[in-house]
Short mmCIF file of C-alpha atoms and ligand atoms in Angstrom, two decimals:
data_model
loop_
_atom_site.label_atom_id
_atom_site.label_comp_id
_atom_site.label_asym_id
_atom_site.label_seq_id
_atom_site.Cartn_x
_atom_site.Cartn_y
_atom_site.Cartn_z
CA UNK A 1 -34.01 -67.79 -30.23
CA UNK A 2 -35.89 -65.03 -32.41
CA UNK A 3 -39.33 -66.45 -32.45
CA UNK A 4 -40.09 -69.05 -29.96
CA UNK A 5 -42.71 -71.68 -30.28
CA UNK A 6 -45.14 -72.04 -27.25
CA UNK A 7 -48.13 -74.34 -26.77
CA UNK A 8 -50.58 -72.61 -24.23
CA UNK A 9 -52.96 -75.33 -23.03
CA UNK A 10 -55.94 -73.91 -20.95
CA UNK A 11 -59.28 -72.55 -20.64
CA UNK A 12 -61.31 -70.45 -23.46
CA UNK A 13 -64.39 -68.45 -21.96
CA UNK A 14 -66.68 -65.99 -22.81
CA UNK A 15 -66.52 -63.10 -19.98
CA UNK A 16 -69.61 -61.26 -19.02
CA UNK A 17 -67.96 -57.95 -17.49
CA UNK A 18 -70.00 -56.03 -15.05
CA UNK A 19 -68.72 -52.65 -14.33
CA UNK A 20 -69.03 -50.51 -11.28
CA UNK A 21 -69.96 -52.96 -8.64
CA UNK A 22 -69.93 -51.28 -5.07
CA UNK A 23 -71.56 -54.08 -2.74
CA UNK A 24 -71.67 -57.70 -3.21
CA UNK A 25 -75.10 -59.27 -2.83
CA UNK A 26 -75.95 -61.53 0.02
CA UNK A 27 -78.27 -64.65 -0.99
CA UNK A 28 -81.67 -63.61 -1.86
CA UNK A 29 -80.72 -60.11 -2.94
CA UNK A 30 -79.56 -58.50 -6.27
CA UNK A 31 -76.40 -56.28 -6.51
CA UNK A 32 -76.48 -53.46 -9.23
CA UNK A 33 -73.50 -52.69 -11.75
CA UNK A 34 -73.52 -49.80 -14.04
CA UNK A 35 -72.64 -51.10 -17.41
CA UNK A 36 -71.80 -54.64 -19.09
CA UNK A 37 -70.20 -56.33 -22.04
CA UNK A 38 -69.00 -59.44 -23.30
CA UNK A 39 -65.41 -60.22 -24.06
CA UNK A 40 -63.24 -63.10 -25.15
CA UNK A 41 -61.48 -64.48 -22.30
CA UNK A 42 -60.45 -67.44 -20.24
CA UNK A 43 -56.70 -67.86 -19.06
CA UNK A 44 -55.74 -69.95 -21.67
CA UNK A 45 -56.93 -67.99 -24.50
CA UNK A 46 -55.70 -65.04 -22.72
CA UNK A 47 -52.27 -66.27 -22.20
CA UNK A 48 -52.16 -67.54 -25.72
CA UNK A 49 -53.14 -64.20 -27.45
CA UNK A 50 -50.49 -62.45 -25.20
CA UNK A 51 -47.77 -65.13 -26.41
CA UNK A 52 -48.79 -64.16 -30.07
CA UNK A 53 -48.58 -60.20 -29.26
CA UNK A 54 -45.31 -60.57 -27.40
CA UNK A 55 -43.82 -62.21 -30.53
CA UNK A 56 -43.97 -65.74 -30.46
CA UNK A 57 -45.69 -68.62 -32.45
CA UNK A 58 -48.44 -69.47 -29.97
CA UNK A 59 -50.44 -72.60 -30.46
CA UNK A 60 -53.54 -73.07 -28.31
CA UNK A 61 -54.93 -76.64 -27.12
CA UNK A 62 -58.47 -76.08 -25.45
CA UNK A 63 -62.11 -76.82 -25.94
CA UNK A 64 -65.08 -74.97 -27.11
CA UNK A 65 -68.93 -75.77 -27.21
CA UNK A 66 -70.94 -75.79 -30.41
CA UNK A 67 -72.26 -72.51 -29.78
CA UNK A 68 -71.87 -68.84 -31.02
CA UNK A 69 -69.69 -68.02 -28.09
CA UNK A 70 -67.23 -70.63 -29.03
CA UNK A 71 -67.27 -69.51 -32.60
CA UNK A 72 -66.43 -65.90 -31.44
CA UNK A 73 -63.68 -67.23 -29.23
CA UNK A 74 -62.17 -69.06 -32.16
CA UNK A 75 -62.36 -66.18 -34.49
CA UNK A 76 -60.86 -63.95 -31.84
CA UNK A 77 -57.96 -66.20 -31.17
CA UNK A 78 -57.36 -66.54 -35.12
CA UNK A 79 -57.37 -62.68 -35.62
CA UNK A 80 -54.70 -62.35 -32.90
CA UNK A 81 -52.42 -64.90 -34.78
CA UNK A 82 -52.88 -67.95 -32.55
CA UNK A 83 -52.73 -71.05 -34.14
CA UNK A 84 -56.14 -73.10 -33.25
CA UNK A 85 -55.05 -76.52 -34.84
CA UNK A 86 -55.69 -78.13 -31.29
CA UNK A 87 -58.65 -76.39 -30.14
CA UNK A 88 -61.54 -78.92 -30.21
CA UNK A 89 -65.51 -78.45 -30.23
CA UNK A 90 -67.30 -80.35 -27.83
CA UNK A 91 -70.49 -81.35 -29.62
CA UNK A 92 -72.97 -81.40 -26.55
CA UNK A 93 -71.30 -78.92 -24.24
CA UNK A 94 -71.41 -75.14 -23.89
CA UNK A 95 -68.48 -72.77 -24.17
CA UNK A 96 -67.14 -71.98 -20.43
CA UNK A 97 -68.17 -68.65 -19.35
CA UNK A 98 -66.87 -66.38 -16.51
CA UNK A 99 -68.83 -63.25 -14.89
CA UNK A 100 -66.00 -60.85 -14.13
CA UNK A 101 -67.70 -58.48 -11.47
CA UNK A 102 -65.35 -55.36 -11.31
CA UNK A 103 -64.84 -52.95 -8.27
CA UNK A 104 -62.73 -50.17 -7.21
CA UNK A 105 -59.00 -49.93 -8.22
CA UNK A 106 -59.45 -52.54 -11.09
CA UNK A 107 -60.04 -55.32 -8.90
CA UNK A 108 -62.53 -57.91 -9.57
CA UNK A 109 -64.20 -61.32 -8.37
CA UNK A 110 -65.27 -63.87 -10.91
CA UNK A 111 -67.68 -66.42 -11.04
CA UNK A 112 -66.53 -69.44 -13.56
CA UNK A 113 -68.63 -71.96 -15.43
CA UNK A 114 -66.23 -74.46 -17.03
CA UNK A 115 -68.58 -75.81 -19.66
CA UNK A 116 -66.35 -77.51 -22.33
CA UNK A 117 -63.26 -76.69 -20.61
CA UNK A 118 -64.01 -79.68 -18.68
CA UNK A 119 -63.78 -82.06 -21.35
CA UNK A 120 -60.00 -80.92 -22.06
CA UNK A 121 -58.08 -84.29 -22.35
CA UNK A 122 -54.68 -85.53 -21.83
CA UNK A 123 -54.73 -87.05 -25.37
CA UNK A 124 -55.18 -83.20 -26.80
CA UNK A 125 -51.97 -82.28 -25.37
CA UNK A 126 -50.37 -85.63 -26.66
CA UNK A 127 -51.60 -84.90 -30.08
CA UNK A 128 -50.13 -81.46 -30.19
CA UNK A 129 -46.92 -82.88 -29.33
CA UNK A 130 -46.97 -85.58 -31.63
CA UNK A 131 -47.07 -83.08 -34.44
CA UNK A 132 -44.75 -80.22 -33.23
CA UNK A 133 -41.84 -79.64 -30.74
CA UNK A 134 -42.34 -76.72 -28.64
CA UNK A 135 -39.85 -74.51 -26.79
CA UNK A 136 -42.30 -74.20 -23.88
CA UNK A 137 -45.73 -75.11 -22.73
CA UNK A 138 -47.63 -72.43 -20.54
CA UNK A 139 -50.88 -73.55 -18.75
CA UNK A 140 -53.32 -72.67 -15.91
CA UNK A 141 -55.51 -74.34 -13.56
CA UNK A 142 -58.96 -73.41 -15.33
CA UNK A 143 -59.09 -77.33 -16.86
CA UNK A 144 -59.09 -80.73 -15.38
CA UNK A 145 -56.42 -81.21 -12.96
CA UNK A 146 -55.50 -84.60 -14.22
CA UNK A 147 -54.42 -82.82 -17.34
CA UNK A 148 -52.37 -80.38 -15.33
CA UNK A 149 -50.49 -83.10 -13.35
CA UNK A 150 -50.09 -84.95 -16.82
CA UNK A 151 -48.50 -82.10 -18.40
CA UNK A 152 -46.10 -81.56 -15.56
CA UNK A 153 -44.84 -85.28 -15.77
CA UNK A 154 -44.51 -84.82 -19.54
CA UNK A 155 -42.30 -81.73 -18.81
CA UNK A 156 -39.92 -83.84 -16.82
CA UNK A 157 -39.95 -87.10 -19.25
CA UNK A 158 -39.47 -84.94 -22.49
CA UNK A 159 -37.29 -81.84 -21.11
CA UNK A 160 -39.86 -79.50 -22.00
CA UNK A 161 -40.07 -76.20 -19.84
CA UNK A 162 -43.67 -76.19 -18.20
CA UNK A 163 -44.80 -72.67 -16.91
CA UNK A 164 -47.70 -72.90 -14.70
CA UNK A 165 -49.96 -70.07 -13.83
CA UNK A 166 -51.48 -71.24 -10.80
CA UNK A 167 -54.76 -69.63 -11.24
CA UNK A 168 -57.71 -69.57 -10.27
CA UNK A 169 -56.96 -70.06 -6.65
CA UNK A 170 -57.44 -73.58 -5.32
CA UNK A 171 -55.85 -75.96 -2.83
CA UNK A 172 -54.19 -78.80 -4.63
CA UNK A 173 -51.30 -81.26 -3.54
CA UNK A 174 -48.20 -79.52 -4.28
CA UNK A 175 -46.43 -82.71 -5.03
CA UNK A 176 -48.61 -83.33 -8.27
CA UNK A 177 -46.91 -80.36 -9.87
CA UNK A 178 -43.58 -82.01 -9.76
CA UNK A 179 -41.96 -81.31 -13.31
CA UNK A 180 -43.26 -77.67 -13.58
CA UNK A 181 -40.21 -75.43 -14.49
CA UNK A 182 -41.93 -72.45 -13.10
CA UNK A 183 -44.74 -72.18 -10.77
CA UNK A 184 -46.41 -68.80 -10.60
CA UNK A 185 -49.41 -68.11 -8.40
CA UNK A 186 -50.55 -64.62 -7.51
CA UNK A 187 -51.35 -63.47 -4.07
CA UNK A 188 -54.68 -65.27 -3.56
CA UNK A 189 -53.57 -68.56 -5.60
CA UNK A 190 -50.25 -68.40 -3.04
CA UNK A 191 -52.52 -68.34 0.14
CA UNK A 192 -54.85 -71.33 -1.50
CA UNK A 193 -51.58 -73.36 -2.44
CA UNK A 194 -49.84 -72.92 0.77
CA UNK A 195 -52.03 -71.62 3.72
CA UNK A 196 -49.74 -68.63 3.95
CA UNK A 197 -50.83 -65.12 2.87
CA UNK A 198 -47.88 -63.54 1.35
CA UNK A 199 -48.23 -60.10 3.17
CA UNK A 200 -44.93 -59.60 4.83
CA UNK A 201 -41.61 -60.42 3.48
CA UNK A 202 -41.31 -63.53 5.94
CA UNK A 203 -44.57 -64.51 4.89
CA UNK A 204 -43.70 -64.23 1.22
CA UNK A 205 -40.56 -66.35 1.61
CA UNK A 206 -42.26 -68.76 3.68
CA UNK A 207 -44.91 -69.32 1.00
CA UNK A 208 -42.37 -69.59 -1.99
CA UNK A 209 -40.28 -71.85 0.08
CA UNK A 210 -42.96 -74.33 0.78
CA UNK A 211 -44.03 -74.46 -2.94
CA UNK A 212 -40.43 -74.94 -3.80
CA UNK A 213 -39.92 -77.78 -1.23
CA UNK A 214 -43.12 -79.50 -2.25
CA UNK A 215 -43.49 -79.07 -5.84
CA UNK A 216 -39.78 -79.12 -6.54
CA UNK A 217 -40.08 -76.61 -9.66
CA UNK A 218 -37.16 -74.89 -11.26
CA UNK A 219 -38.16 -71.62 -9.87
CA UNK A 220 -41.30 -70.10 -7.65
CA UNK A 221 -42.46 -66.97 -9.15
CA UNK A 222 -45.27 -65.25 -6.88
CA UNK A 223 -47.22 -62.44 -8.44
CA UNK A 224 -47.82 -59.60 -6.12
CA UNK A 225 -50.14 -57.36 -7.68
CA UNK A 226 -48.87 -53.57 -7.53
CA UNK A 227 -46.05 -54.81 -5.11
CA UNK A 228 -44.43 -56.57 -8.03
CA UNK A 229 -42.96 -60.12 -7.95
CA UNK A 230 -40.79 -62.56 -6.06
CA UNK A 231 -38.54 -65.00 -7.41
CA UNK A 232 -37.36 -68.01 -5.22
CA UNK A 233 -35.01 -70.79 -5.92
CA UNK A 234 -32.15 -72.59 -4.50
CA UNK A 235 -29.93 -69.25 -5.95
CA UNK A 236 -32.63 -66.89 -5.59
CA UNK A 237 -34.50 -64.64 -3.02
CA UNK A 238 -35.28 -61.82 -5.25
CA UNK A 239 -37.93 -59.15 -4.76
CA UNK A 240 -38.53 -57.43 -8.14
CA UNK A 241 -40.81 -54.43 -7.94
CA UNK A 242 -43.15 -53.67 -10.61
CA UNK A 243 -43.92 -50.37 -12.08
CA UNK A 244 -46.24 -47.53 -10.24
CA UNK A 245 -49.19 -46.91 -12.64
CA UNK A 246 -52.78 -46.07 -12.13
CA UNK A 247 -54.73 -49.36 -12.45
CA UNK A 248 -58.05 -49.21 -13.81
CA UNK A 249 -58.87 -52.81 -14.62
CA UNK A 250 -56.55 -55.83 -13.70
CA UNK A 251 -58.11 -58.46 -15.87
CA UNK A 252 -55.59 -60.43 -17.73
CA UNK A 253 -52.69 -58.89 -15.97
CA UNK A 254 -51.38 -62.12 -14.76
CA UNK A 255 -52.15 -63.75 -18.18
CA UNK A 256 -49.96 -61.07 -19.67
CA UNK A 257 -47.21 -61.15 -17.09
CA UNK A 258 -46.93 -64.91 -17.65
CA UNK A 259 -46.83 -64.79 -21.24
CA UNK A 260 -44.55 -61.68 -21.63
CA UNK A 261 -42.20 -63.55 -19.23
CA UNK A 262 -42.22 -67.08 -21.11
CA UNK A 263 -41.49 -65.32 -24.43
CA UNK A 264 -38.68 -63.22 -22.93
CA UNK A 265 -37.10 -66.06 -21.14
CA UNK A 266 -37.24 -68.48 -24.65
CA UNK A 267 -35.84 -65.42 -26.30
CA UNK A 268 -32.71 -65.86 -24.19
CA UNK A 269 -33.18 -63.30 -21.63
CA UNK A 270 -32.26 -63.84 -17.95
CA UNK A 271 -34.65 -64.44 -15.43
CA UNK A 272 -34.62 -60.77 -13.96
CA UNK A 273 -34.82 -59.23 -17.34
CA UNK A 274 -37.87 -61.30 -18.25
CA UNK A 275 -39.44 -60.56 -15.12
CA UNK A 276 -38.91 -57.00 -15.52
CA UNK A 277 -40.35 -56.86 -19.31
CA UNK A 278 -43.28 -58.74 -17.97
CA UNK A 279 -43.97 -56.37 -15.22
CA UNK A 280 -43.80 -53.40 -17.87
CA UNK A 281 -46.23 -55.64 -20.08
CA UNK A 282 -48.78 -56.27 -17.24
CA UNK A 283 -48.35 -52.41 -16.01
CA UNK A 284 -49.49 -51.42 -19.53
CA UNK A 285 -52.33 -54.12 -19.40
CA UNK A 286 -53.66 -52.77 -16.05
CA UNK A 287 -53.99 -49.12 -17.50
CA UNK A 288 -56.34 -50.14 -19.93
CA UNK A 289 -59.85 -51.51 -19.73
CA UNK A 290 -60.87 -54.98 -20.57
CA UNK A 291 -59.39 -58.07 -20.55
CA UNK A 292 -57.83 -59.27 -24.02
CA UNK A 293 -58.03 -55.52 -25.57
CA UNK A 294 -55.68 -54.34 -22.68
CA UNK A 295 -53.00 -56.89 -23.39
CA UNK A 296 -50.05 -55.20 -24.96
CA UNK A 297 -47.97 -55.78 -28.12
CA UNK A 298 -44.18 -56.50 -27.19
CA UNK A 299 -43.39 -52.90 -29.21
CA UNK A 300 -45.82 -51.32 -26.72
CA UNK A 301 -44.20 -53.19 -23.44
CA UNK A 302 -40.67 -52.05 -24.92
CA UNK A 303 -41.80 -48.58 -25.19
CA UNK A 304 -43.47 -48.49 -21.78
CA UNK A 305 -40.03 -49.96 -20.43
CA UNK A 306 -37.81 -47.39 -22.09
CA UNK A 307 -39.95 -44.57 -20.75
CA UNK A 308 -40.34 -45.68 -17.10
CA UNK A 309 -38.46 -47.09 -14.41
CA UNK A 310 -39.85 -49.50 -11.42
P1 ATP B 401 -55.46 -62.17 -13.68
O1 ATP B 401 -55.90 -63.45 -13.03
O2 ATP B 401 -56.43 -61.36 -13.90
O3 ATP B 401 -54.91 -62.31 -15.24
P2 ATP B 401 -53.74 -61.77 -11.44
O4 ATP B 401 -54.50 -61.61 -10.27
O5 ATP B 401 -52.79 -63.26 -11.70
O6 ATP B 401 -54.49 -61.34 -12.72
P3 ATP B 401 -51.86 -59.90 -10.26
O7 ATP B 401 -51.19 -60.65 -9.36
O8 ATP B 401 -52.64 -58.88 -9.74
O9 ATP B 401 -52.38 -60.67 -11.33
O10 ATP B 401 -50.91 -59.13 -11.11
C1 ATP B 401 -49.97 -59.71 -12.18
C2 ATP B 401 -48.89 -58.77 -12.50
O11 ATP B 401 -49.34 -57.49 -13.13
C3 ATP B 401 -48.12 -58.21 -11.29
O12 ATP B 401 -46.81 -59.18 -11.11
C4 ATP B 401 -47.48 -56.74 -12.04
O13 ATP B 401 -46.61 -57.06 -12.89
C5 ATP B 401 -48.78 -56.34 -12.67
N1 ATP B 401 -49.71 -55.52 -11.76
C6 ATP B 401 -50.80 -56.01 -11.20
N2 ATP B 401 -51.29 -54.93 -10.51
C7 ATP B 401 -50.81 -53.79 -10.82
C8 ATP B 401 -51.05 -52.51 -10.26
N3 ATP B 401 -51.84 -51.94 -9.55
N4 ATP B 401 -49.68 -51.48 -10.93
C9 ATP B 401 -48.66 -52.04 -11.44
N5 ATP B 401 -48.59 -53.09 -11.90
C10 ATP B 401 -49.54 -54.35 -11.48
O1 RIB B 402 -57.26 -64.34 -16.18
C1 RIB B 402 -58.50 -63.58 -16.48
C2 RIB B 402 -59.67 -64.83 -16.98
O2 RIB B 402 -59.74 -65.77 -15.84
C3 RIB B 402 -60.58 -64.17 -17.54
O3 RIB B 402 -60.69 -63.61 -18.88
C4 RIB B 402 -61.86 -64.97 -17.41
O4 RIB B 402 -62.32 -65.94 -18.32
C5 RIB B 402 -61.31 -65.78 -15.98
O5 RIB B 402 -61.39 -67.18 -16.02
#
């Protein structure tokens, strides 16, 4: 398939990014950062933008508030070629906001105020599916969990592959995710879902096996940061290393990885090649500052892949 059609369901946030944090504050104290900026973000918006830049037709279902932040996010999505027909404005609420507190090695912690993302409804997704057919639905967990569970059920009933980026980290009943095609948590999300920190190969396999047994997806795809990824299914126990690069900001790396994987897989690539390509796209992302501005195009990921070996 030349140009897959992918529906992304998920959060739209204004990110307040603070650079240069060295210490975490204690209650009653302040921590300092050196610079800050506002940037369009949210796992849903990032993923949809990455899907568009990676060469697919991206549709986004999400919620913004009636504020300037919402307007800016919508403009940003449309500028990148994302179809926003299924983004609704919440008349009373504020657009979601995340503070992204950046430390060393590109790592961050964030504080998330869901705002209008809380209002996303099952009906929004049903509406999109009533008007269009999609090759895949991609989603994350920054939205009401009932919507997440419903999309998993839809996937099974209507035979639509569902890709779940299981972020942010939270403990949820794995059996409610039955119907997902791929479940893809990062390290912290894996620990939150399974109680197992994926540090050693034994722990990685045990965590993946638990998700596979309880949520029964087609595949579990663990993102292991700089270490790469781990693919688990009945036929797979595959560790797929990432690329060695100097990471300066990992914001949106997971969103980029998931989007690039979905697009490549829908284009007909095998799982392993799709993961390798996703590693290349995410590696480019982590070498650039910022969230959305750091998401590469398909061409940039192809160039990186042709010049590097994992
Ligand atoms: P986010 O939630 O900010 O979008 P994440 O925490 O979900 O990101 P990670 O698990 O850190 O994402 O990484 C996702 C992918 O990004 C990895 O599987 C890998 O391909 C790539 N990656 C992350 N960190 C590095 C790094 N230091 N060097 C090379 N590749 C990296
Ligand atoms: O995955 C990165 C995103 O997570 C940021 O853009 C921020 O909005 C947070 O929700």
